[in-house]
Amino acid sequence: MNLGVQIVSFSVMLTIAFVYFTNKHIKLLSTRIYTLYLSVSLVYSFTEIFTIYTLYNIDTISPFVNRLAHQLFICTLVLILMFLFIYVDMLTRKQKRYKPIELIVSILPAVFAFVMTAFGDLEYHVGDDGMYSYGPVVTVLYCCLCVYALWTVITIIRRRRTIPGHIMIIVLCGVSGWVAIGIVQMLNPTWLIESMGVSLMQLFIFLSIENPREYNDADVIGALNRHAFEMMLNERCENGKEFYVVTFTLTNSELLKNSVGVNEVYNILGWSALKLSGVLRSDFYHTADNSISFIVKHKACCEKLIRSDFDKVEFSTSAGVKVNTSFKLTFIECPKYADSVEKITELMTHILHTKSKSERSILVVSEAIIDEINYLAGVEKLLQYAVKNNGLEVYYQPIYSTAKKKFVSAEALVRLKDKETLGFISPEIFIPMAERMGLISELGNTVFENVCRFARQNDIKQYGVEYIEVNISAVQSVDISLPDRLLDCMSRYGISSDFFNLEITETAAVEAGELLDLNMSRLKSMGCGFSMDDFGTGYSNLSQMANTGFDIIKLDKSLIWPCFEDNGDKPKTILNSCIAMINGLGISIVAEGVETKEQVDLLTEKGVEYLQGYYFSKPMNEHDYLNFVQNNC
Ligand code: C2E
Ligand code: MG
Ligand code: MG
């Protein structure tokens, strides 16, 4: 009994099945069909060996068992080709679900072959030259195989644009090789090499399309990767039925990485995902470094999760050490709020970048959030246009000296010229956006150039303006080319560097590190001054603050306003201590957000050197500011 080819084919199939079934795979419809295709191939390989055994022992084995073994063998071969055709069809068609008529047409040749196999004549040849089966059933089998092979080839060629080129080539090569083996087998019936074609085709498809390792995530155990997520989403969107995308995001992941390490953060993500998948009854996907997402069919599962006390869950490392985690859980109803992969991922990105109000929050996407996203998308477009097409303007807000009792300076504040399209847009919205979009250097250059031009054209020093405050964003502050660009601009307009005080926010100053120190010391050595902006909103490292050489500290309004509310005693104590400490370090103070006479009096009495706020003036355009300084010099 020569079983060489069959044993090799069976081993190949068994190995593929082992790898396939021991790994997690995505639940695409095509993958489900592939699972059937692989299972039937495995049964086929085994039954082929069994038919050889029954033919070899044809004298002793019952004719019924022999015929049954051959019938099973033929039926599985027909099924394999039928599943291969449906699989390829599934891979390439848009609407995955079959209509009843499509299903009937697809299985018709197979049904015909089954009926023939059940009732048709089957002969056996056993001789010195070898053994094989023949007769009308085998002829029908070959016809049926030809129909499916041809159908598969036509389908993949017709829909070639819907799949990557290499997949089409692999399927075409596999089917052609298989047909070639079939023809050789037909001409030499004793060779019994058909199983080689089956296992080769399996190998081709497994390695190029269905290898589950391609979809398994490398970092979070048990998770599928982003590619798998997008493929699954695509199928759900094309299906058109309601589903939900639920995303768990560890919002303090960067902090956790520094404290417990990257692997522990992935462990925490994996652990949370397992817990959530118990409620959501779905696979989970590692969709962003700090996020895990689920594609959920049933609204009830989402509601159950929202009602549960997941926000009170305690997290710990694999060593059992408790860790403080901040996270947000978001729910997007699809296709209501997003009906394509692009729209869903855009929405997810937006939510990922939106700061949450509390440490652990649940966000159910609503019409209002969609409006906000559309608004922000509009702002992005406007900003991009403004930066490239002279659409920015600089406003000036005067700064009052309490000692000299006059306006000695001003802060330059950028504005988008176009106020008609979307109304006034706060720089607090578009500055972080410009940072994300990589436009901040260009924006910063335009602002600085505008200030230099304005100061030069109007010689504003003559009106007692000693210096101008210019904001430098966190991203700009660590840009190594910043000093050269600023110095170049100043020299082009012939303005000395001591006319500028560059504002860097407290948060940026604390987080920036060495590059900021380098930029600051270069600019300071040329004469530029520095202000720490928004003091009181971040976490100052006090000794660092004393040593980094800020000339001015700008007290944020959040430090000042509470002193004038009821129960303002504690805020007053904090403010007094801050003022005393900063004055003690020999650093000047600008109080921001001064709106009332009461505030002016108290801050002046406490020894604050400079005041800035609506009490004196709102930020003004060049023309109004020029009038203002001319009238107040
Ligand atoms: P900032 O640097 O702290 O600027 C002060 C902000 O407070 C300005 O808001 C100003 O209009 C506002 N303000 C001043 N006095 C009062 C007051 O009495 N009451 C109230 N309620 N607000 C007052 P604006 O112009 O909307 O700017 C917001 C932030 O955007 C700025 O905060 C600054 O961080 C950033 N920014 C503005 N222009 C630029 C720029 O050219 N470059 C960079 N990188 N950032 C800028
Ligand atoms: Mg500022
Ligand atoms: Mg400020």
XYZ file of C-alpha atoms and ligand atoms in Angstrom:
681
model
C 0.000 0.000 0.000
C 1.737 3.208 -1.181
C 0.468 6.128 0.933
C 3.423 8.542 0.614
C 1.538 11.432 -1.051
C -1.504 10.977 1.195
C 0.509 10.942 4.420
C 2.459 14.074 3.438
C -0.798 15.854 2.499
C -2.504 14.745 5.692
C 0.460 15.949 7.782
C 0.451 19.344 6.042
C -3.282 19.663 6.674
C -2.958 18.572 10.277
C -0.193 21.143 10.927
C -2.245 23.943 9.346
C -5.299 22.918 11.367
C -3.259 22.807 14.578
C -1.824 26.319 14.099
C -5.179 27.644 12.942
C -7.315 26.235 15.737
C -4.862 26.969 18.551
C -4.714 30.684 17.653
C -7.418 33.292 17.922
C -8.850 34.248 14.527
C -11.178 37.000 13.384
C -14.790 36.166 12.894
C -15.222 37.462 9.376
C -17.754 35.548 7.293
C -14.950 34.580 4.906
C -12.918 33.239 7.837
C -15.871 31.172 8.996
C -16.144 29.674 5.516
C -12.395 29.047 5.584
C -12.833 27.187 8.885
C -15.334 24.873 7.145
C -13.066 24.549 4.107
C -10.129 23.569 6.324
C -12.168 21.110 8.404
C -13.567 19.378 5.303
C -10.062 19.226 3.776
C -8.872 17.444 6.891
C -11.726 14.917 6.707
C -11.001 14.476 2.978
C -7.327 13.706 3.616
C -8.268 11.102 6.148
C -11.012 9.484 4.025
C -8.680 9.258 1.049
C -6.295 7.158 3.121
C -9.254 5.069 4.230
C -10.435 4.469 0.622
C -6.963 3.242 -0.322
C -7.111 0.915 2.634
C -10.557 -0.424 1.630
C -9.442 -0.956 -1.983
C -6.283 -2.677 -0.800
C -8.435 -4.997 1.292
C -11.335 -5.146 -1.176
C -11.654 -8.917 -0.809
C -12.094 -8.855 2.941
C -13.850 -5.546 3.532
C -17.640 -5.294 3.100
C -18.653 -3.681 -0.263
C -20.981 -1.381 1.674
C -18.105 0.034 3.771
C -15.942 0.370 0.663
C -18.677 2.261 -1.247
C -19.452 4.421 1.779
C -15.772 5.347 2.155
C -15.625 6.295 -1.543
C -18.870 8.248 -1.352
C -17.549 10.188 1.627
C -14.268 10.811 -0.167
C -16.025 12.131 -3.302
C -18.475 14.266 -1.330
C -15.720 15.884 0.736
C -13.766 16.682 -2.437
C -16.841 18.340 -3.927
C -17.408 20.237 -0.663
C -13.802 21.447 -0.632
C -14.164 23.006 -4.064
C -17.557 24.405 -3.224
C -16.207 26.047 -0.046
C -13.174 27.337 -1.910
C -15.463 28.992 -4.427
C -17.731 30.485 -1.729
C -14.636 31.585 0.234
C -13.162 33.439 -2.761
C -16.572 34.899 -3.549
C -16.870 36.073 0.066
C -13.417 37.647 0.003
C -14.187 39.666 -3.073
C -17.842 40.645 -2.774
C -19.098 43.777 -1.055
C -22.332 42.535 0.497
C -21.174 39.423 2.302
C -24.488 37.816 3.146
C -25.948 35.587 0.419
C -29.483 36.004 -0.851
C -31.350 32.641 -0.873
C -31.188 32.437 -4.685
C -27.423 33.073 -4.665
C -26.962 30.356 -2.100
C -29.011 27.884 -4.119
C -27.056 28.607 -7.314
C -23.726 28.267 -5.480
C -24.496 24.879 -4.018
C -26.409 23.460 -7.003
C -23.434 21.694 -8.704
C -22.476 20.173 -5.353
C -26.031 18.962 -4.677
C -26.116 17.387 -8.120
C -22.802 15.631 -7.413
C -24.096 14.421 -4.012
C -27.243 12.923 -5.567
C -25.150 11.202 -8.249
C -22.736 9.917 -5.601
C -25.609 8.524 -3.552
C -27.329 6.686 -6.408
C -24.848 6.424 -9.299
C -22.582 3.567 -10.284
C -19.114 3.409 -8.810
C -16.589 0.895 -10.145
C -13.242 -0.063 -8.677
C -10.044 -1.039 -10.359
C -7.564 -3.044 -8.303
C -4.619 -4.430 -10.209
C -0.846 -4.731 -10.295
C -0.602 -1.256 -11.855
C -2.480 0.279 -8.922
C -6.012 0.941 -7.739
C -8.673 3.588 -8.276
C -12.385 4.158 -8.591
C -14.187 5.117 -11.815
C -17.568 5.152 -13.444
C -20.345 7.772 -13.882
C -19.970 9.116 -10.327
C -16.286 9.891 -10.843
C -17.057 11.550 -14.191
C -19.686 13.756 -12.515
C -17.153 14.512 -9.790
C -14.624 15.772 -12.344
C -17.297 17.872 -14.079
C -18.386 19.406 -10.783
C -14.787 20.194 -9.834
C -14.262 21.873 -13.221
C -17.382 24.030 -12.718
C -16.225 25.261 -9.283
C -12.603 25.776 -10.389
C -13.722 27.799 -13.398
C -16.207 29.756 -11.311
C -13.513 30.589 -8.757
C -11.127 31.811 -11.451
C -13.786 33.945 -13.152
C -14.907 35.416 -9.797
C -11.434 36.468 -8.714
C -10.552 37.923 -12.088
C -13.833 39.843 -12.330
C -13.464 41.323 -8.846
C -9.680 41.739 -8.892
C -9.914 45.376 -7.823
C -11.503 44.486 -4.485
C -8.499 42.519 -3.202
C -4.728 42.995 -3.082
C -2.976 41.779 -6.246
C -0.898 39.136 -4.474
C -4.038 37.379 -3.196
C -5.429 37.135 -6.717
C -2.125 35.695 -7.986
C -1.987 33.173 -5.145
C -5.559 31.963 -5.723
C -5.043 31.772 -9.493
C -1.747 29.875 -9.110
C -3.291 27.541 -6.533
C -6.354 26.732 -8.648
C -4.281 26.300 -11.851
C -1.838 23.988 -10.042
C -4.724 22.037 -8.650
C -6.421 21.705 -12.061
C -3.097 20.582 -13.556
C -2.775 17.917 -10.863
C -6.420 16.909 -11.537
C -5.710 16.483 -15.280
C -2.591 14.403 -14.576
C -4.645 12.285 -12.152
C -7.418 11.858 -14.746
C -4.953 10.688 -17.395
C -3.142 8.426 -14.926
C -5.891 7.211 -12.572
C -3.543 5.005 -10.547
C -1.316 7.911 -9.442
C -3.673 9.147 -6.690
C -2.086 12.593 -6.393
C -5.274 14.645 -6.029
C -4.667 15.238 -2.314
C -1.448 17.059 -3.220
C -3.547 19.719 -4.970
C -5.854 20.013 -1.964
C -3.034 20.442 0.540
C -1.059 22.848 -1.685
C -4.105 25.076 -2.106
C -4.654 24.988 1.665
C -1.050 25.946 2.278
C -1.242 28.842 -0.189
C -4.391 30.282 1.360
C -3.297 29.697 4.926
C 0.067 31.389 4.470
C -1.149 34.319 2.431
C -4.597 35.135 3.814
C -5.744 33.104 6.770
C -2.701 32.823 9.011
C -4.239 33.855 12.353
C -0.868 35.113 13.544
C -1.229 38.006 11.105
C -4.217 39.173 13.126
C -2.954 38.485 16.636
C -1.584 41.453 18.537
C 2.063 41.351 19.498
C 1.670 43.292 22.751
C -1.638 42.551 24.452
C -2.188 38.848 25.079
C -5.471 37.548 23.667
C -6.084 40.673 21.580
C -6.463 40.894 17.822
C -4.619 43.736 16.102
C -5.741 46.976 14.473
C -5.750 45.430 10.997
C -8.183 42.736 12.171
C -10.328 45.452 13.775
C -10.590 47.414 10.536
C -11.417 44.291 8.507
C -14.129 43.328 10.970
C -15.517 46.880 11.024
C -15.602 46.934 7.258
C -17.725 43.797 7.195
C -20.073 45.108 9.882
C -20.495 48.432 8.041
C -21.262 46.680 4.754
C -23.768 44.509 6.552
C -25.724 47.644 7.474
C -27.083 46.286 10.758
C -26.756 48.139 14.073
C -23.613 47.550 16.143
C -21.533 49.359 18.733
C -17.834 50.161 18.929
C -16.796 50.220 22.565
C -13.332 51.508 23.416
C -11.454 51.349 26.679
C -8.614 53.894 26.868
C -6.068 54.076 29.661
C -5.691 57.836 29.874
C -2.726 57.801 32.239
C -0.807 55.159 30.305
C 2.301 57.344 29.825
C 2.546 57.909 33.559
C 1.993 54.194 34.205
C 4.670 53.236 31.682
C 7.155 55.315 33.632
C 6.133 53.844 36.962
C 5.385 50.148 36.287
C 6.831 49.628 32.800
C 5.424 49.104 29.329
C 4.705 45.385 29.744
C 2.648 45.954 32.870
C 0.594 48.575 31.013
C -0.155 45.992 28.302
C -1.006 43.493 31.043
C -3.444 45.981 32.570
C -4.996 46.526 29.126
C -5.282 42.764 28.580
C -6.785 42.214 32.003
C -9.341 44.995 31.518
C -10.173 43.638 28.065
C -10.868 40.165 29.433
C -13.102 41.605 32.111
C -14.983 43.759 29.616
C -15.320 40.997 27.025
C -17.170 38.953 29.650
C -19.922 41.583 29.610
C -19.700 42.640 25.972
C -19.421 39.068 24.675
C -17.054 39.999 21.872
C -13.418 39.670 20.785
C -11.146 42.565 21.618
C -8.743 44.486 19.442
C -5.641 46.511 20.377
C -6.573 49.634 18.439
C -4.198 52.261 19.850
C -1.212 52.011 22.153
C -3.406 52.689 25.187
C -6.745 51.460 23.845
C -8.672 48.254 23.459
C -11.824 48.156 21.330
C -14.781 45.830 20.967
C -17.299 45.428 18.171
C -20.542 44.622 19.939
C -23.718 43.347 18.277
C -26.165 43.822 21.110
C -27.167 47.110 22.716
C -28.129 45.211 25.871
C -24.474 44.246 26.477
C -23.431 47.915 26.288
C -26.222 48.933 28.645
C -25.212 46.215 31.072
C -21.651 47.537 31.058
C -22.796 51.138 31.580
C -24.933 49.994 34.533
C -22.135 47.892 36.032
C -19.658 49.378 38.485
C -16.688 48.933 36.161
C -15.558 52.472 37.003
C -14.847 51.289 40.550
C -12.664 48.342 39.524
C -9.247 48.158 41.155
C -6.238 47.458 38.993
C -2.997 45.826 39.988
C 0.244 44.705 38.376
C 1.022 41.025 37.794
C 2.907 41.119 41.110
C -0.293 42.225 42.846
C 0.738 45.847 43.416
C -2.263 48.182 43.229
C -2.031 50.849 40.534
C -3.999 54.030 40.073
C -5.558 54.010 36.646
C -7.491 56.671 34.799
C -9.544 55.581 31.845
C -12.447 56.396 29.612
C -14.985 54.030 28.154
C -16.609 55.224 24.958
C -19.585 53.865 23.074
C -20.225 54.664 19.413
C -23.504 53.550 17.921
C -23.021 52.497 14.303
C -24.071 53.070 11.600
C -26.098 55.885 13.233
C -23.093 58.077 14.082
C -20.481 56.608 11.739
C -21.140 54.280 8.842
C -17.713 53.541 7.411
C -14.336 52.418 8.716
C -12.890 55.866 7.988
C -15.639 57.691 9.873
C -15.485 55.334 12.847
C -11.704 55.591 13.145
C -11.887 59.376 12.753
C -14.405 59.498 15.592
C -12.243 57.227 17.723
C -9.173 59.407 17.106
C -11.117 62.492 18.073
C -12.327 60.901 21.307
C -8.814 59.637 22.044
C -7.475 63.203 21.883
C -10.296 64.769 23.870
C -9.473 65.354 27.502
C -12.025 63.809 29.844
C -13.535 65.714 32.703
C -12.963 63.042 35.329
C -10.364 60.358 35.959
C -12.747 57.569 35.008
C -15.414 58.533 32.545
C -18.042 56.947 30.352
C -18.818 58.671 27.094
C -21.748 57.690 24.899
C -21.378 59.385 21.535
C -24.299 61.681 20.824
C -25.424 64.215 18.248
C -23.670 66.977 20.257
C -20.323 65.187 20.023
C -20.755 64.697 16.291
C -21.499 68.437 15.950
C -18.364 69.233 17.922
C -16.300 66.992 15.670
C -17.696 68.623 12.562
C -16.963 72.025 14.091
C -13.385 71.027 14.879
C -12.946 69.599 11.392
C -14.072 72.997 10.074
C -11.599 74.777 12.357
C -8.810 72.487 11.136
C -9.547 73.416 7.524
C -9.744 77.101 8.339
C -6.511 76.983 10.317
C -4.655 75.169 7.562
C -5.848 77.773 5.075
C -5.069 80.693 7.409
C -1.504 79.596 8.126
C -0.736 79.203 4.419
C -2.657 82.242 3.160
C -2.003 85.145 5.476
C -5.172 84.494 7.459
C -3.644 85.221 10.861
C -3.726 88.494 12.737
C -2.038 89.611 15.930
C -3.942 91.420 18.677
C -2.313 93.256 21.561
C -3.414 93.407 25.182
C -1.756 96.192 27.199
C 0.094 95.403 30.435
C 0.038 98.021 33.200
C 2.946 98.793 35.504
C 1.724 99.481 39.062
C 4.998 101.205 39.947
C 5.209 103.469 36.873
C 1.414 103.831 36.696
C 1.418 103.429 32.923
C 1.259 100.820 30.210
C 4.773 99.599 29.610
C 4.142 96.490 27.619
C 1.602 94.280 25.840
C 0.979 90.659 25.105
C 0.727 89.614 21.464
C -2.203 87.219 20.955
C -2.914 85.480 17.694
C -6.329 85.580 16.032
C -7.818 83.926 12.959
C -8.884 86.721 10.599
C -11.923 84.866 9.237
C -14.634 85.316 11.850
C -17.543 84.918 9.463
C -17.292 81.190 8.710
C -17.199 79.804 12.240
C -17.318 82.904 14.472
C -14.541 83.751 16.930
C -12.303 80.755 17.577
C -10.241 80.820 20.744
C -6.510 80.216 20.360
C -6.969 77.722 23.171
C -8.710 75.568 20.526
C -6.536 76.186 17.493
C -3.076 76.403 19.113
C -3.090 72.763 20.344
C -4.587 71.857 16.966
C -1.740 73.608 15.149
C 0.685 71.657 17.338
C -0.958 68.361 16.390
C -1.120 69.269 12.717
C 2.538 70.290 12.587
C 1.639 73.916 11.774
C 2.790 75.535 14.980
C 6.266 76.628 13.818
C 4.804 78.341 10.781
C 2.109 79.955 12.945
C 4.675 81.061 15.549
C 6.915 82.537 12.825
C 3.999 84.501 11.377
C 3.089 85.919 14.787
C 6.674 86.896 15.546
C 7.155 88.433 12.111
C 3.912 90.407 12.532
C 5.028 91.767 15.898
C 8.431 92.793 14.498
C 6.840 94.481 11.467
C 4.263 96.308 13.613
C 6.857 97.480 16.132
C 9.182 98.628 13.364
C 6.580 100.379 11.193
C 5.120 102.326 14.101
C 8.171 102.651 16.286
C 6.023 101.824 19.286
C 8.912 102.254 21.694
C 8.340 106.004 21.375
C 5.014 105.549 23.206
C 6.672 104.025 26.230
C 6.255 100.385 25.237
C 9.349 98.792 26.727
C 8.782 95.223 25.544
C 6.240 92.877 23.989
C 5.269 89.486 25.379
C 5.101 86.774 22.711
C 3.700 83.316 23.443
C 5.831 80.334 22.538
C 4.025 77.003 22.439
C 5.271 73.849 24.136
C 6.263 72.306 20.801
C 8.091 75.440 19.645
C 9.938 75.783 22.938
C 11.892 72.575 22.314
C 12.494 73.222 18.612
C 16.254 73.502 18.279
C 15.959 75.944 15.343
C 13.816 78.404 17.352
C 16.620 80.775 18.491
C 18.035 81.157 14.970
C 14.638 81.835 13.462
C 13.741 84.461 16.067
C 17.129 86.162 15.879
C 16.968 86.228 12.084
C 13.541 87.867 12.179
C 14.633 90.473 14.755
C 17.699 91.403 12.744
C 15.698 91.693 9.498
C 13.478 94.299 11.175
C 16.315 95.852 13.138
C 14.708 95.291 16.532
C 16.850 94.447 19.523
C 16.263 91.187 21.355
C 15.581 92.869 24.689
C 12.304 94.152 23.200
C 10.874 90.647 23.562
C 9.743 88.604 26.488
C 8.948 85.077 25.409
C 6.121 83.385 27.304
C 6.306 79.689 28.011
C 3.528 78.021 29.960
C 4.272 76.542 33.346
C 3.325 73.043 32.136
C 5.599 73.259 29.084
C 8.419 74.625 31.238
C 8.157 71.713 33.654
C 7.850 69.028 30.976
C 10.261 70.331 28.326
C 13.619 69.399 29.860
C 17.072 70.041 28.419
C 16.162 71.326 24.955
C 14.195 74.173 26.480
C 17.127 75.032 28.779
C 19.380 75.140 25.724
C 17.022 77.382 23.730
C 16.454 79.646 26.737
C 20.107 80.127 27.504
C 20.907 80.947 23.852
C 18.100 83.472 23.583
C 18.820 84.965 26.994
C 22.469 85.447 26.088
C 21.260 87.496 23.095
C 19.081 89.643 25.368
C 15.586 88.088 25.184
C 13.596 87.917 28.396
C 11.377 85.009 29.492
C 8.028 84.821 31.268
C 6.476 81.777 32.834
C 2.858 81.859 31.679
C -0.218 80.558 33.498
C 1.553 80.013 36.820
C -0.794 78.113 39.118
C -2.298 75.824 36.464
C 0.460 73.219 36.351
C 2.692 71.520 38.860
C 5.702 73.761 39.367
C 8.955 72.339 40.460
C 9.830 75.222 42.749
C 13.596 74.772 42.799
C 13.581 74.396 39.004
C 11.495 77.570 38.789
C 14.069 79.478 40.802
C 16.940 78.265 38.658
C 15.648 78.381 35.100
C 15.997 82.128 34.750
C 12.474 83.394 34.149
C 12.376 87.181 34.426
C 8.625 87.309 34.906
C 6.036 84.953 36.306
C 2.468 85.446 35.103
C -0.067 84.478 37.746
C -2.993 82.699 36.138
C -6.486 84.067 36.690
C -7.443 80.833 38.438
C -5.098 81.882 41.249
C -6.557 85.378 41.435
C -10.304 85.142 40.878
C -11.121 82.789 43.814
C -9.693 85.406 46.234
C -12.615 87.652 45.361
C -15.349 85.076 45.847
C -17.085 84.156 49.105
C -14.765 82.028 51.283
C -11.795 83.658 49.613
C -9.564 83.437 52.687
C -7.657 80.306 51.726
C -7.138 81.396 48.095
C -5.902 84.747 49.464
C -3.365 82.966 51.681
C -2.131 80.966 48.685
C -1.922 84.082 46.514
C -0.072 86.040 49.210
C 2.450 83.222 49.657
C 3.012 82.931 45.914
C 3.565 86.665 45.550
C 5.934 86.740 48.526
C 7.885 83.736 47.249
C 8.234 85.043 43.688
C 9.159 88.535 44.844
C 11.635 86.935 47.247
C 13.310 85.220 44.306
C 13.681 88.616 42.619
C 11.313 87.674 39.796
C 8.697 90.156 38.546
C 5.003 89.305 38.541
C 2.259 89.909 35.989
C -1.248 89.214 37.276
C -3.513 87.966 34.480
C -7.273 88.274 34.190
C -7.613 91.488 36.142
C -11.199 92.565 35.628
C -12.225 94.798 38.547
C -11.014 97.794 40.502
C -11.059 95.665 43.631
C -8.594 93.267 42.028
C -6.350 96.114 40.860
C -6.228 97.579 44.381
C -5.523 94.326 46.188
C -2.844 93.157 43.734
C -1.150 96.547 43.777
C -1.189 96.548 47.574
C 0.361 93.039 47.630
C 3.281 94.236 45.532
C 2.378 92.847 42.102
C 4.412 94.802 39.570
C 2.336 94.350 36.411
C -1.386 93.913 35.728
C -3.118 92.628 32.606
C -6.811 92.180 32.035
C -10.137 93.376 30.739
C -10.227 96.054 33.461
C -7.656 97.942 31.399
C -8.420 96.625 27.964
C -9.335 93.578 25.971
C -6.848 92.489 23.302
C -7.036 94.934 20.375
C -6.076 94.892 16.728
C -3.005 96.863 15.592
C -4.930 99.997 14.742
C -6.804 100.169 18.076
C -3.715 99.283 20.058
C -1.751 102.044 18.359
C -4.480 104.522 19.287
C -4.467 103.142 22.816
C -0.719 103.616 23.353
C -0.793 107.025 21.714
C -3.516 108.128 24.131
C -1.954 106.535 27.198
C 1.734 107.292 26.876
P -2.439 83.384 27.680
O -1.097 83.493 27.087
O -2.537 83.099 29.118
O -3.197 84.701 27.300
C -4.087 85.320 28.125
C -5.489 84.991 27.754
O -6.367 85.499 28.711
C -5.908 85.622 26.426
O -6.818 84.740 25.829
C -6.615 86.872 26.883
O -7.538 87.366 25.942
C -7.301 86.372 28.122
N -7.536 87.459 29.068
C -6.791 88.542 29.314
N -7.351 89.294 30.261
C -8.508 88.674 30.641
C -9.517 88.981 31.589
O -9.490 89.965 32.289
N -10.532 88.081 31.701
C -10.600 86.998 30.941
N -11.629 86.185 31.092
N -9.648 86.672 30.036
C -8.615 87.496 29.893
P -6.709 84.339 24.333
O -6.257 85.458 23.492
O -7.979 83.640 24.008
O -5.536 83.295 24.355
C -5.642 82.085 24.981
C -4.349 81.380 25.028
O -3.939 80.988 23.732
C -3.218 82.212 25.548
O -3.248 82.232 26.929
C -2.035 81.510 24.997
O -1.683 80.398 25.797
C -2.546 80.988 23.679
N -2.080 81.929 22.631
C -2.611 83.087 22.223
N -1.871 83.628 21.234
C -0.836 82.769 21.033
C 0.293 82.765 20.123
O 0.523 83.678 19.329
N 1.123 81.711 20.190
C 0.933 80.683 21.075
N 1.821 79.683 21.091
N -0.092 80.669 21.943
C -0.974 81.700 21.916
Mg 0.472 84.241 27.411
Mg -1.688 83.107 30.681
